[in-house]
GROMACS .gro file of C-alpha atoms in nm:
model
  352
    1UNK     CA    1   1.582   0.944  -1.179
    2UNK     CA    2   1.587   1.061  -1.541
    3UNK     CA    3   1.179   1.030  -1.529
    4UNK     CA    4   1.193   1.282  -1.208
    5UNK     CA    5   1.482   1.514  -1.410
    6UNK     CA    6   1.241   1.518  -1.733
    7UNK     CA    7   0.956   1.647  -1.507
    8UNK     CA    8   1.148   1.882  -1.287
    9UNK     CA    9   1.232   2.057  -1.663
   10UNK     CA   10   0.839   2.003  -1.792
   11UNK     CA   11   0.769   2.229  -1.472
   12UNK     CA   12   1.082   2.472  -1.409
   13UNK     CA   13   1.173   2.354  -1.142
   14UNK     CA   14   1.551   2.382  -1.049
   15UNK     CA   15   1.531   2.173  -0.766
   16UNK     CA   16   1.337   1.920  -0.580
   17UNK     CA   17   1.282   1.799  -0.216
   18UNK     CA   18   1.177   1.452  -0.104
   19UNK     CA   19   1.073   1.444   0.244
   20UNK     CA   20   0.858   1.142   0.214
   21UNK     CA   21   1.008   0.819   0.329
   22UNK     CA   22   0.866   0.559   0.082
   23UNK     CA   23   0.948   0.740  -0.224
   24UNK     CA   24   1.275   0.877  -0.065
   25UNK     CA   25   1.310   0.449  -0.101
   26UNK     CA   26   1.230   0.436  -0.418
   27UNK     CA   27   1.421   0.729  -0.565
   28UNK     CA   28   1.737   0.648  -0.368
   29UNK     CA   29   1.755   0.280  -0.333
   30UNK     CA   30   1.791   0.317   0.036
   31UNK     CA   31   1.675   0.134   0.333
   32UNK     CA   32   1.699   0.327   0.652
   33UNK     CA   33   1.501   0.571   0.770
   34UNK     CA   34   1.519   0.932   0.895
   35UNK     CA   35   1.599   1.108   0.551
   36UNK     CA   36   1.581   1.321   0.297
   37UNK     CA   37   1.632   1.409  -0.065
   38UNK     CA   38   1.718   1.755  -0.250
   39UNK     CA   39   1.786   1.659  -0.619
   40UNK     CA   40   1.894   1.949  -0.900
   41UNK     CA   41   1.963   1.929  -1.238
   42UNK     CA   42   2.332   1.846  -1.141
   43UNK     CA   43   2.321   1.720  -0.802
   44UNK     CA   44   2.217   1.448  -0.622
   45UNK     CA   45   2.213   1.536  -0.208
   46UNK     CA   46   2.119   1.287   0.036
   47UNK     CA   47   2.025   1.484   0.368
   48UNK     CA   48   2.062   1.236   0.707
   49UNK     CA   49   2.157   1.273   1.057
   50UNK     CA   50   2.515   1.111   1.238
   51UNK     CA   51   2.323   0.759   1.282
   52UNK     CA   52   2.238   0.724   0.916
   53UNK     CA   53   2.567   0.855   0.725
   54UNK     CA   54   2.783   0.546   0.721
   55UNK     CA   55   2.497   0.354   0.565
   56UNK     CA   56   2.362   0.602   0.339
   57UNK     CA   57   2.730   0.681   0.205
   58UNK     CA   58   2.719   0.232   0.154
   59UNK     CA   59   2.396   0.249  -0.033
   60UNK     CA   60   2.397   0.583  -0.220
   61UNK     CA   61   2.719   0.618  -0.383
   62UNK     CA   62   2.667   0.871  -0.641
   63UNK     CA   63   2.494   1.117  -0.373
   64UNK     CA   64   2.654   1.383  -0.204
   65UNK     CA   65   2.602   1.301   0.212
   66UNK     CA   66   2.482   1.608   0.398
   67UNK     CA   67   2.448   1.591   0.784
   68UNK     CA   68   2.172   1.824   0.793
   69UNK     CA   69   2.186   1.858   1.202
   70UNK     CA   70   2.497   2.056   1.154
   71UNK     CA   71   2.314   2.313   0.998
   72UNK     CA   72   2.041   2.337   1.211
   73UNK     CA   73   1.782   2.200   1.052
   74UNK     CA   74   1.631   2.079   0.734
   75UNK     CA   75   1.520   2.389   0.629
   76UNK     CA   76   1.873   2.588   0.632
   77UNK     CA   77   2.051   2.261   0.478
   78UNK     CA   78   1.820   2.290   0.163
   79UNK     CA   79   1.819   2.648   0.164
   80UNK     CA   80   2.207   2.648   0.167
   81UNK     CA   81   2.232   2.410  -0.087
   82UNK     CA   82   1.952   2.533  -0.334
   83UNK     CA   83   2.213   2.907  -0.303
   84UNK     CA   84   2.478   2.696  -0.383
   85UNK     CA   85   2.288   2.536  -0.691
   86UNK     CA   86   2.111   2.899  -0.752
   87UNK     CA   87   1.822   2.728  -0.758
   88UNK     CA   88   1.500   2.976  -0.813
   89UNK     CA   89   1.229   2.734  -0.818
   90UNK     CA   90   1.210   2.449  -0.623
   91UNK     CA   91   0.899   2.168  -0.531
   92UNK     CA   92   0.821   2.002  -0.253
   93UNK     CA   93   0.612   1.769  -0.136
   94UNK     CA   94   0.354   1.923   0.010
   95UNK     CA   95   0.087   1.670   0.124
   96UNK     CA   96   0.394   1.565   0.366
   97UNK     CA   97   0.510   1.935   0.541
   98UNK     CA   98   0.382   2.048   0.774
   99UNK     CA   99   0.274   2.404   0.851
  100UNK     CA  100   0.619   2.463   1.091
  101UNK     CA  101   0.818   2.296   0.881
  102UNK     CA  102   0.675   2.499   0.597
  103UNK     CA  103   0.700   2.848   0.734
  104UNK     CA  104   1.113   2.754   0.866
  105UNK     CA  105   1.159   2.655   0.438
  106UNK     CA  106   1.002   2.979   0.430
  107UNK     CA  107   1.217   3.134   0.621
  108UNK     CA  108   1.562   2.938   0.528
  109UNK     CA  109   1.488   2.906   0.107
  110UNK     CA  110   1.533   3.180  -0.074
  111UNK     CA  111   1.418   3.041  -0.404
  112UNK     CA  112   1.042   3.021  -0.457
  113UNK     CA  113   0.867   2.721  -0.336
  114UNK     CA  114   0.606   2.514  -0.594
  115UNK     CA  115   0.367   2.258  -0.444
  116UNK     CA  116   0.452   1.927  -0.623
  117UNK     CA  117   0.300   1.662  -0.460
  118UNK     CA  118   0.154   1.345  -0.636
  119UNK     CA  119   0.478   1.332  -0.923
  120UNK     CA  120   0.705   1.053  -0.776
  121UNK     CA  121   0.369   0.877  -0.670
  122UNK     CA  122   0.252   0.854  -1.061
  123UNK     CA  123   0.531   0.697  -1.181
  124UNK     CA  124   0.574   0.482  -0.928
  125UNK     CA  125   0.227   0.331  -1.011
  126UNK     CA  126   0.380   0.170  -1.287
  127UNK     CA  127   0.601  -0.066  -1.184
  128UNK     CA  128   0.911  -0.237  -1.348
  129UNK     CA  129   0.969  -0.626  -1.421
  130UNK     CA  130   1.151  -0.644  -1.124
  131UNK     CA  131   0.906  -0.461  -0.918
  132UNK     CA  132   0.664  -0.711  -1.045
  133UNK     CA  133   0.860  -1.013  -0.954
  134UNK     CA  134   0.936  -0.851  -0.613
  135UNK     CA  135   0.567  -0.828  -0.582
  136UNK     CA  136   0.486  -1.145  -0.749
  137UNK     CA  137   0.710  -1.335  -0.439
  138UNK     CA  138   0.542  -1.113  -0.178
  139UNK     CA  139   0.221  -1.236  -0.275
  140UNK     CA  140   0.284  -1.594  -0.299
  141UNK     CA  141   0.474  -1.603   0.066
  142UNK     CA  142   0.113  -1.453   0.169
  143UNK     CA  143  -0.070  -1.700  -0.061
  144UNK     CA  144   0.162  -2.022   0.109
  145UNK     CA  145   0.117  -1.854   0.491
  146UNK     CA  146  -0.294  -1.818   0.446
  147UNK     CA  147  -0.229  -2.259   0.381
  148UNK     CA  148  -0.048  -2.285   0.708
  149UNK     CA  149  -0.262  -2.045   0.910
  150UNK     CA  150  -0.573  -2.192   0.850
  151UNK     CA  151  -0.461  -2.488   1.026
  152UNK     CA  152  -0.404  -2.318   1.293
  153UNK     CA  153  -0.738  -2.152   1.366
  154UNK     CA  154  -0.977  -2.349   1.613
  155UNK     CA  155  -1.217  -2.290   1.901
  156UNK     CA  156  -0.999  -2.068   2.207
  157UNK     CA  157  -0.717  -1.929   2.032
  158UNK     CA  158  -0.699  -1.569   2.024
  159UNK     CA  159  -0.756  -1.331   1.780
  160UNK     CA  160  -0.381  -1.199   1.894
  161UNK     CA  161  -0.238  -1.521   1.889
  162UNK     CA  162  -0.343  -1.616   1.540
  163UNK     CA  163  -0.210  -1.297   1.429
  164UNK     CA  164   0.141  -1.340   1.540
  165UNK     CA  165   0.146  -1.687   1.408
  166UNK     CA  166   0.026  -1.532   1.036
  167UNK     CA  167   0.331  -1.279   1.077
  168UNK     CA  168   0.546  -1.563   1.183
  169UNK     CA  169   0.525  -1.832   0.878
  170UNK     CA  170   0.548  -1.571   0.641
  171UNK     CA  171   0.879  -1.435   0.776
  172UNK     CA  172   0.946  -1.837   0.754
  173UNK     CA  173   0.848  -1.827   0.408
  174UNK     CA  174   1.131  -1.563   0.323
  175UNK     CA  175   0.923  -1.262   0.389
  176UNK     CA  176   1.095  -0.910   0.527
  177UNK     CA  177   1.133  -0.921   0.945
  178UNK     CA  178   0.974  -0.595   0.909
  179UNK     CA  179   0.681  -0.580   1.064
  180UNK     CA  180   0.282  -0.538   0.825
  181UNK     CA  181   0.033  -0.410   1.023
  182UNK     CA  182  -0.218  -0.756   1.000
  183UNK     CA  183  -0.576  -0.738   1.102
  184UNK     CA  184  -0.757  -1.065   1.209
  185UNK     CA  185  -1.058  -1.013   1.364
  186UNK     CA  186  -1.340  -1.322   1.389
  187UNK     CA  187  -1.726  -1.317   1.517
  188UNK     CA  188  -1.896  -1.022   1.521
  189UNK     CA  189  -1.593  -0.813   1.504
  190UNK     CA  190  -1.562  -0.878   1.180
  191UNK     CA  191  -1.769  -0.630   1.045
  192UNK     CA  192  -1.488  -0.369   1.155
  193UNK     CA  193  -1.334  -0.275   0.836
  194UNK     CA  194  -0.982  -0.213   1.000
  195UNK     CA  195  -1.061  -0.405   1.321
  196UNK     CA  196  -0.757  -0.462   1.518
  197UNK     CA  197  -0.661  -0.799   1.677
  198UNK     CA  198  -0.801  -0.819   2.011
  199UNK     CA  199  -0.764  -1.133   2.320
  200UNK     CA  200  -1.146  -1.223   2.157
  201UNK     CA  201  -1.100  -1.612   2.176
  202UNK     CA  202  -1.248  -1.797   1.839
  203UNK     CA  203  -1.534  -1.955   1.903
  204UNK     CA  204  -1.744  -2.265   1.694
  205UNK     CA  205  -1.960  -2.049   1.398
  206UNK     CA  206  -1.727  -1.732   1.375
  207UNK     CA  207  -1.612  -1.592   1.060
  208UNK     CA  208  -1.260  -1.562   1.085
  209UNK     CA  209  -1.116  -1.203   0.829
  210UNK     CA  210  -0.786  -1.184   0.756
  211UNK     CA  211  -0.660  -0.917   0.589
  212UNK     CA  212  -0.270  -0.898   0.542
  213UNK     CA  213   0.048  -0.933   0.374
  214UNK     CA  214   0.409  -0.899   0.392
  215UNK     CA  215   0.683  -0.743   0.280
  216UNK     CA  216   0.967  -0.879   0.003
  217UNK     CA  217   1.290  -0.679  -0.076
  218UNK     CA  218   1.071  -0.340   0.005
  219UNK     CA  219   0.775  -0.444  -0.186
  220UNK     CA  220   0.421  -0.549  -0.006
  221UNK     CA  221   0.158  -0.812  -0.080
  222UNK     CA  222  -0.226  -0.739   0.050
  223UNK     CA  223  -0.487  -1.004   0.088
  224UNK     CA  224  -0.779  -1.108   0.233
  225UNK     CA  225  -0.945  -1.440   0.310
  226UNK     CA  226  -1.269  -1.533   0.540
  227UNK     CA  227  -1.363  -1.872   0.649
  228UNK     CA  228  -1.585  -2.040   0.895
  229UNK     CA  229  -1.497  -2.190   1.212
  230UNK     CA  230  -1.751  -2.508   1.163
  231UNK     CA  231  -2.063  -2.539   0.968
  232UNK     CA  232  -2.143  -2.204   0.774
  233UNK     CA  233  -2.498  -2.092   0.810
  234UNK     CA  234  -2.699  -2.026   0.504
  235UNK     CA  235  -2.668  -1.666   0.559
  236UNK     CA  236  -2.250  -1.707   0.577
  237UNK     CA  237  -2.333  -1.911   0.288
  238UNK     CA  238  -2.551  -1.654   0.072
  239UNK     CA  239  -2.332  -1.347   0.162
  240UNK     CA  240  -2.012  -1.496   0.074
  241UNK     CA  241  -2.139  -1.605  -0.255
  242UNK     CA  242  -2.225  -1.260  -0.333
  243UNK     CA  243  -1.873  -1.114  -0.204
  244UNK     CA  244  -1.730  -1.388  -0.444
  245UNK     CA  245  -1.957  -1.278  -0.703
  246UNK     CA  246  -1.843  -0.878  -0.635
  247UNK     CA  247  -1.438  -0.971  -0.680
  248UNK     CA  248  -1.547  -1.157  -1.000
  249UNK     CA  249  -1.764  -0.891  -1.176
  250UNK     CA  250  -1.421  -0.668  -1.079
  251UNK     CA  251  -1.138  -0.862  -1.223
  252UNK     CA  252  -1.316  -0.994  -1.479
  253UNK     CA  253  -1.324  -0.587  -1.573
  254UNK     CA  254  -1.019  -0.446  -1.519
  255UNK     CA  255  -0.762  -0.398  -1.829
  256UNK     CA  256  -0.566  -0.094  -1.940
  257UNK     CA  257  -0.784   0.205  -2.003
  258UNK     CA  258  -1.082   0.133  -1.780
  259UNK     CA  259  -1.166   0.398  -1.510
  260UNK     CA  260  -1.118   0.297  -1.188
  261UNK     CA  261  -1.493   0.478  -1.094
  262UNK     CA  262  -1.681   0.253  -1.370
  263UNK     CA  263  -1.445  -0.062  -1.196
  264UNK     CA  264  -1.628   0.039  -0.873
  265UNK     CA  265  -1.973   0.009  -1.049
  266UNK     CA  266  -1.901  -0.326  -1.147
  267UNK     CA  267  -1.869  -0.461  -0.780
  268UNK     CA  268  -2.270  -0.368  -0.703
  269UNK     CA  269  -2.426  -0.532  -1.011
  270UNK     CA  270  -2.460  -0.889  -0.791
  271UNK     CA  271  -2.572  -0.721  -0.462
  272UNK     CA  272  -2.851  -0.425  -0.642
  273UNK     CA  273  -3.184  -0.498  -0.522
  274UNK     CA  274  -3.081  -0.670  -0.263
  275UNK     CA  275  -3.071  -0.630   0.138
  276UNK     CA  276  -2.714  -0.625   0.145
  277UNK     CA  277  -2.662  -0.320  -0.085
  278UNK     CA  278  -2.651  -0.077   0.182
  279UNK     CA  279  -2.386  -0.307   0.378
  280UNK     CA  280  -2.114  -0.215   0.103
  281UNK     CA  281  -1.835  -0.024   0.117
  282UNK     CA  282  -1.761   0.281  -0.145
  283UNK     CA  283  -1.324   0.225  -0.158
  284UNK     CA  284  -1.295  -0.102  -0.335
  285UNK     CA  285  -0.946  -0.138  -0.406
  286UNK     CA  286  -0.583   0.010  -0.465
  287UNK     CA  287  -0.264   0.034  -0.577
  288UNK     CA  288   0.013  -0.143  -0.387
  289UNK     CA  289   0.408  -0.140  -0.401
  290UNK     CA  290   0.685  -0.014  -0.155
  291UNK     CA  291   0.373   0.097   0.010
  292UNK     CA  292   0.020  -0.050   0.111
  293UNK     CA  293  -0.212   0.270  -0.082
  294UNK     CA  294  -0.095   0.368  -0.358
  295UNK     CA  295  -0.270   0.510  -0.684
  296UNK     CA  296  -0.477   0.374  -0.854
  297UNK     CA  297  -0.785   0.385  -0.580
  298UNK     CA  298  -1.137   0.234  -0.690
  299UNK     CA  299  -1.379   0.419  -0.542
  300UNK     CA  300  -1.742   0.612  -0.723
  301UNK     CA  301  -1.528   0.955  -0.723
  302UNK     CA  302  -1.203   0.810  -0.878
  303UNK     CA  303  -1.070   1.010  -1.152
  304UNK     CA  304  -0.790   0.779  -1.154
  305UNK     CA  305  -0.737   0.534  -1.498
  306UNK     CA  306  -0.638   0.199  -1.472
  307UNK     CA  307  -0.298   0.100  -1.694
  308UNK     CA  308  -0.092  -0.213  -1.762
  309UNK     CA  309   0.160  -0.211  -1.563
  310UNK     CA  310  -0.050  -0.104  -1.207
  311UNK     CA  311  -0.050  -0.389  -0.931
  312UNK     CA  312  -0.377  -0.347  -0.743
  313UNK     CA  313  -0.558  -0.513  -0.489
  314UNK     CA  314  -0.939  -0.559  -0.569
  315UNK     CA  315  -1.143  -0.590  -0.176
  316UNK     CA  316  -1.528  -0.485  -0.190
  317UNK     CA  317  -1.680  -0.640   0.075
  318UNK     CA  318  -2.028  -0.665   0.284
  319UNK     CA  319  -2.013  -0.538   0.649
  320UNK     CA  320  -2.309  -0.622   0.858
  321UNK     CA  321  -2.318  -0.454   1.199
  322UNK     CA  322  -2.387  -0.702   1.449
  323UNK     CA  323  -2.356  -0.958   1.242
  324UNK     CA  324  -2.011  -0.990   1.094
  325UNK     CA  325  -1.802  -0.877   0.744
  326UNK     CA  326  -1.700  -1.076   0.459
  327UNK     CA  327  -1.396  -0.963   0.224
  328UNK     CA  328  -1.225  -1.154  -0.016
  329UNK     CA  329  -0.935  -0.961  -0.177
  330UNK     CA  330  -0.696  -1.029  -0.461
  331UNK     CA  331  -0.335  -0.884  -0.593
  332UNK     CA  332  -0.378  -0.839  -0.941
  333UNK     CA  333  -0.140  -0.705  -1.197
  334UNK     CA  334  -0.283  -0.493  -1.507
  335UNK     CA  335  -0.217  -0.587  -1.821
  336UNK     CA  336  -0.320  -0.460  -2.192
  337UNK     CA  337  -0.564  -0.697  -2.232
  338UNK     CA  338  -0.683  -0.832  -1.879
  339UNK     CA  339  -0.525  -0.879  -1.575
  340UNK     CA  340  -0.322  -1.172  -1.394
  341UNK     CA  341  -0.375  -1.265  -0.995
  342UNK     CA  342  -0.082  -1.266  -0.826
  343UNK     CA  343  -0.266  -1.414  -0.545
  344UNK     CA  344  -0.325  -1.758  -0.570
  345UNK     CA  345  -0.543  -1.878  -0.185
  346UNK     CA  346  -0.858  -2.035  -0.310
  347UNK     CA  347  -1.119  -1.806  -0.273
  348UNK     CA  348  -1.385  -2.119  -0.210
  349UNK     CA  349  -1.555  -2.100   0.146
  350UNK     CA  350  -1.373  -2.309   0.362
  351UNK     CA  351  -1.542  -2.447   0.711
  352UNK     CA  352  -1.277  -2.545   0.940
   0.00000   0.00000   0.00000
């Protein structure tokens, strides 16, 4: 909170409002949903609706409870309580309002209104030593389910199927009932970057991509893993040693200070001058904690800097159309001097 206060006084602003439910999370602790936060120099107001106030006033002591509904709507209960703080300047996330929402704060707040999007994002980039453990578990409940899910996978089982079991051992491994959007995708199909699971049954020669995680005490994990259903073919063969070759060049790159642009270079120096250059991918990897894409984002245009302290997935991949995708993709956290993987699936091809 004091980082948020310091930067709310570096910008004059006399109050701030968090309409965005991940860092409303992170700023407040809490772990409902539907709500809002208006924070001032002196005051801390949490703004929910009747179903939220019980457990908002259990989780957020030190804030005041406003049921904004009995004002009318958001935009009165801020403007009412910015008067009562004589606020004149107050940000807002705007990346996350909405033009109707945006004219009613017009309308309802007298005190000017500052675009300040992007603050509570920055410093939550940087995460804390019990962030990091949070994270650390996440990522090995992901590492032990990709063990028991790969004895699962054979010839007729659904793509569907195989994803509900993935979601199931890691809640048995102690991960969050919430549920992570999983893609598993096999054959063909797996050349869809985001590909959804579908009633495609697995057949013998498929790749099988699996990209997922889970979620530990509000904090996510993100992998991915490919294998073969069978005997690879010496194409499956030659492309996954260059995807394993892309993720090394990476990590082996990444330390506090790099630029996350030159970190994207890195990935094409084992697929230039080859056939599969045009097959890759320009976002390469990102930030990850309470949610799934989060700065720092690898990419050619990043202007974004790698420091110790990020946790970042690190996912080029080749994509074939027609063919089939291969991705391997790692959890790493930054440090001053390197990096450790949180992840810890082999990354070897294995033929099942």
């Amino acid at each position: 909170m004091e980082r948020l206060l310091n930067i709310m006084r570096e910008r004059n602003l006399d109050g701030y409002y968090i309409s965005r439910p991940v860092n409303v999370n992170y700023i407040s602790h809490y772990t409902g949903a539907d709500s809002f936060l208006f924070i001032t120099e002196g005051e801390k107001f949490f703004l929910t609706d009747p179903r939220y106030t019980e457990q908002a006033a259990m989780e957020c002591p030190d804030y005041t409870i406003v049921n904004w509904r009995a004002y009318g709507s958001q935009a009165k209960a801020v403007g009412d309580l910015a008067a009562k703080c004589q606020c004149k300047a107050i940000g807002y996330e705007d990346d996350f309002m909405t033009v109707d929402q945006y004219h009613g704060f017009q309308a309802e707040v007298k005190a000017e209104l500052v675009p300040a999007s992007g603050i509570i994002e920055e410093f939550r980039s940087i995460k804390s030593p019990e962030e990091i453990e949070c994270l650390r578990i996440s990522a090995d409940i992901a590492s032990r389910a990709f063990e028991l899910i790969i004895k699962d996978i054979r010839v007729g089982i659904t793509e569907k199927e195989l994803a509900s079991r993935l979601s199931h051992h890691m809640v048995m491994q102690g991960a969050d009932t919430q549920p992570y959007g999983n893609i598993l995708i096999s054959g063909a199909r797996t050349s869809l970057l985001h590909g959804i699971p579908s009633a495609k049954a697995i057949e013998y020669g498929d790749l099988v991509l699996m990209d997922y995680g889970c979620q530990y005490h509000g904090y996510l994990s993100d992998m991915t893993r490919t294998v073969v259903v069978g005997h690879a073919t010496l194409k499956q063969r030659e492309v996954y040693r260059l995807e394993q070759q892309m993720v090394a060049d990476v990590e082996a790159f990444l330390k506090d200070g790099v630029s996350a642009s030159d970190a994207y270079q890195q990935s094409l120096k084992a697929i230039e001058g080859t056939e599969y250059m045009k097959y890759n991918y320009t976002g390469i990897g990102h930030g990850i904690g309470m949610f799934v894409h989060e700065v720092p984002f690898m990419s050619p245009i990043s202007k974004n800097i790698i420091k110790a302290g990020n946790v970042m997935t690190v996912e080029p991949g080749i994509y074939i159309p027609g063919w089939g995708g291969i991705r391997i993709e790692d959890q790493l956290l930054i440090t001053k001097d390197g990096s450790e993987n949180l992840i810890s699936a082999t990354k070897e091809l294995i033929e099942l």
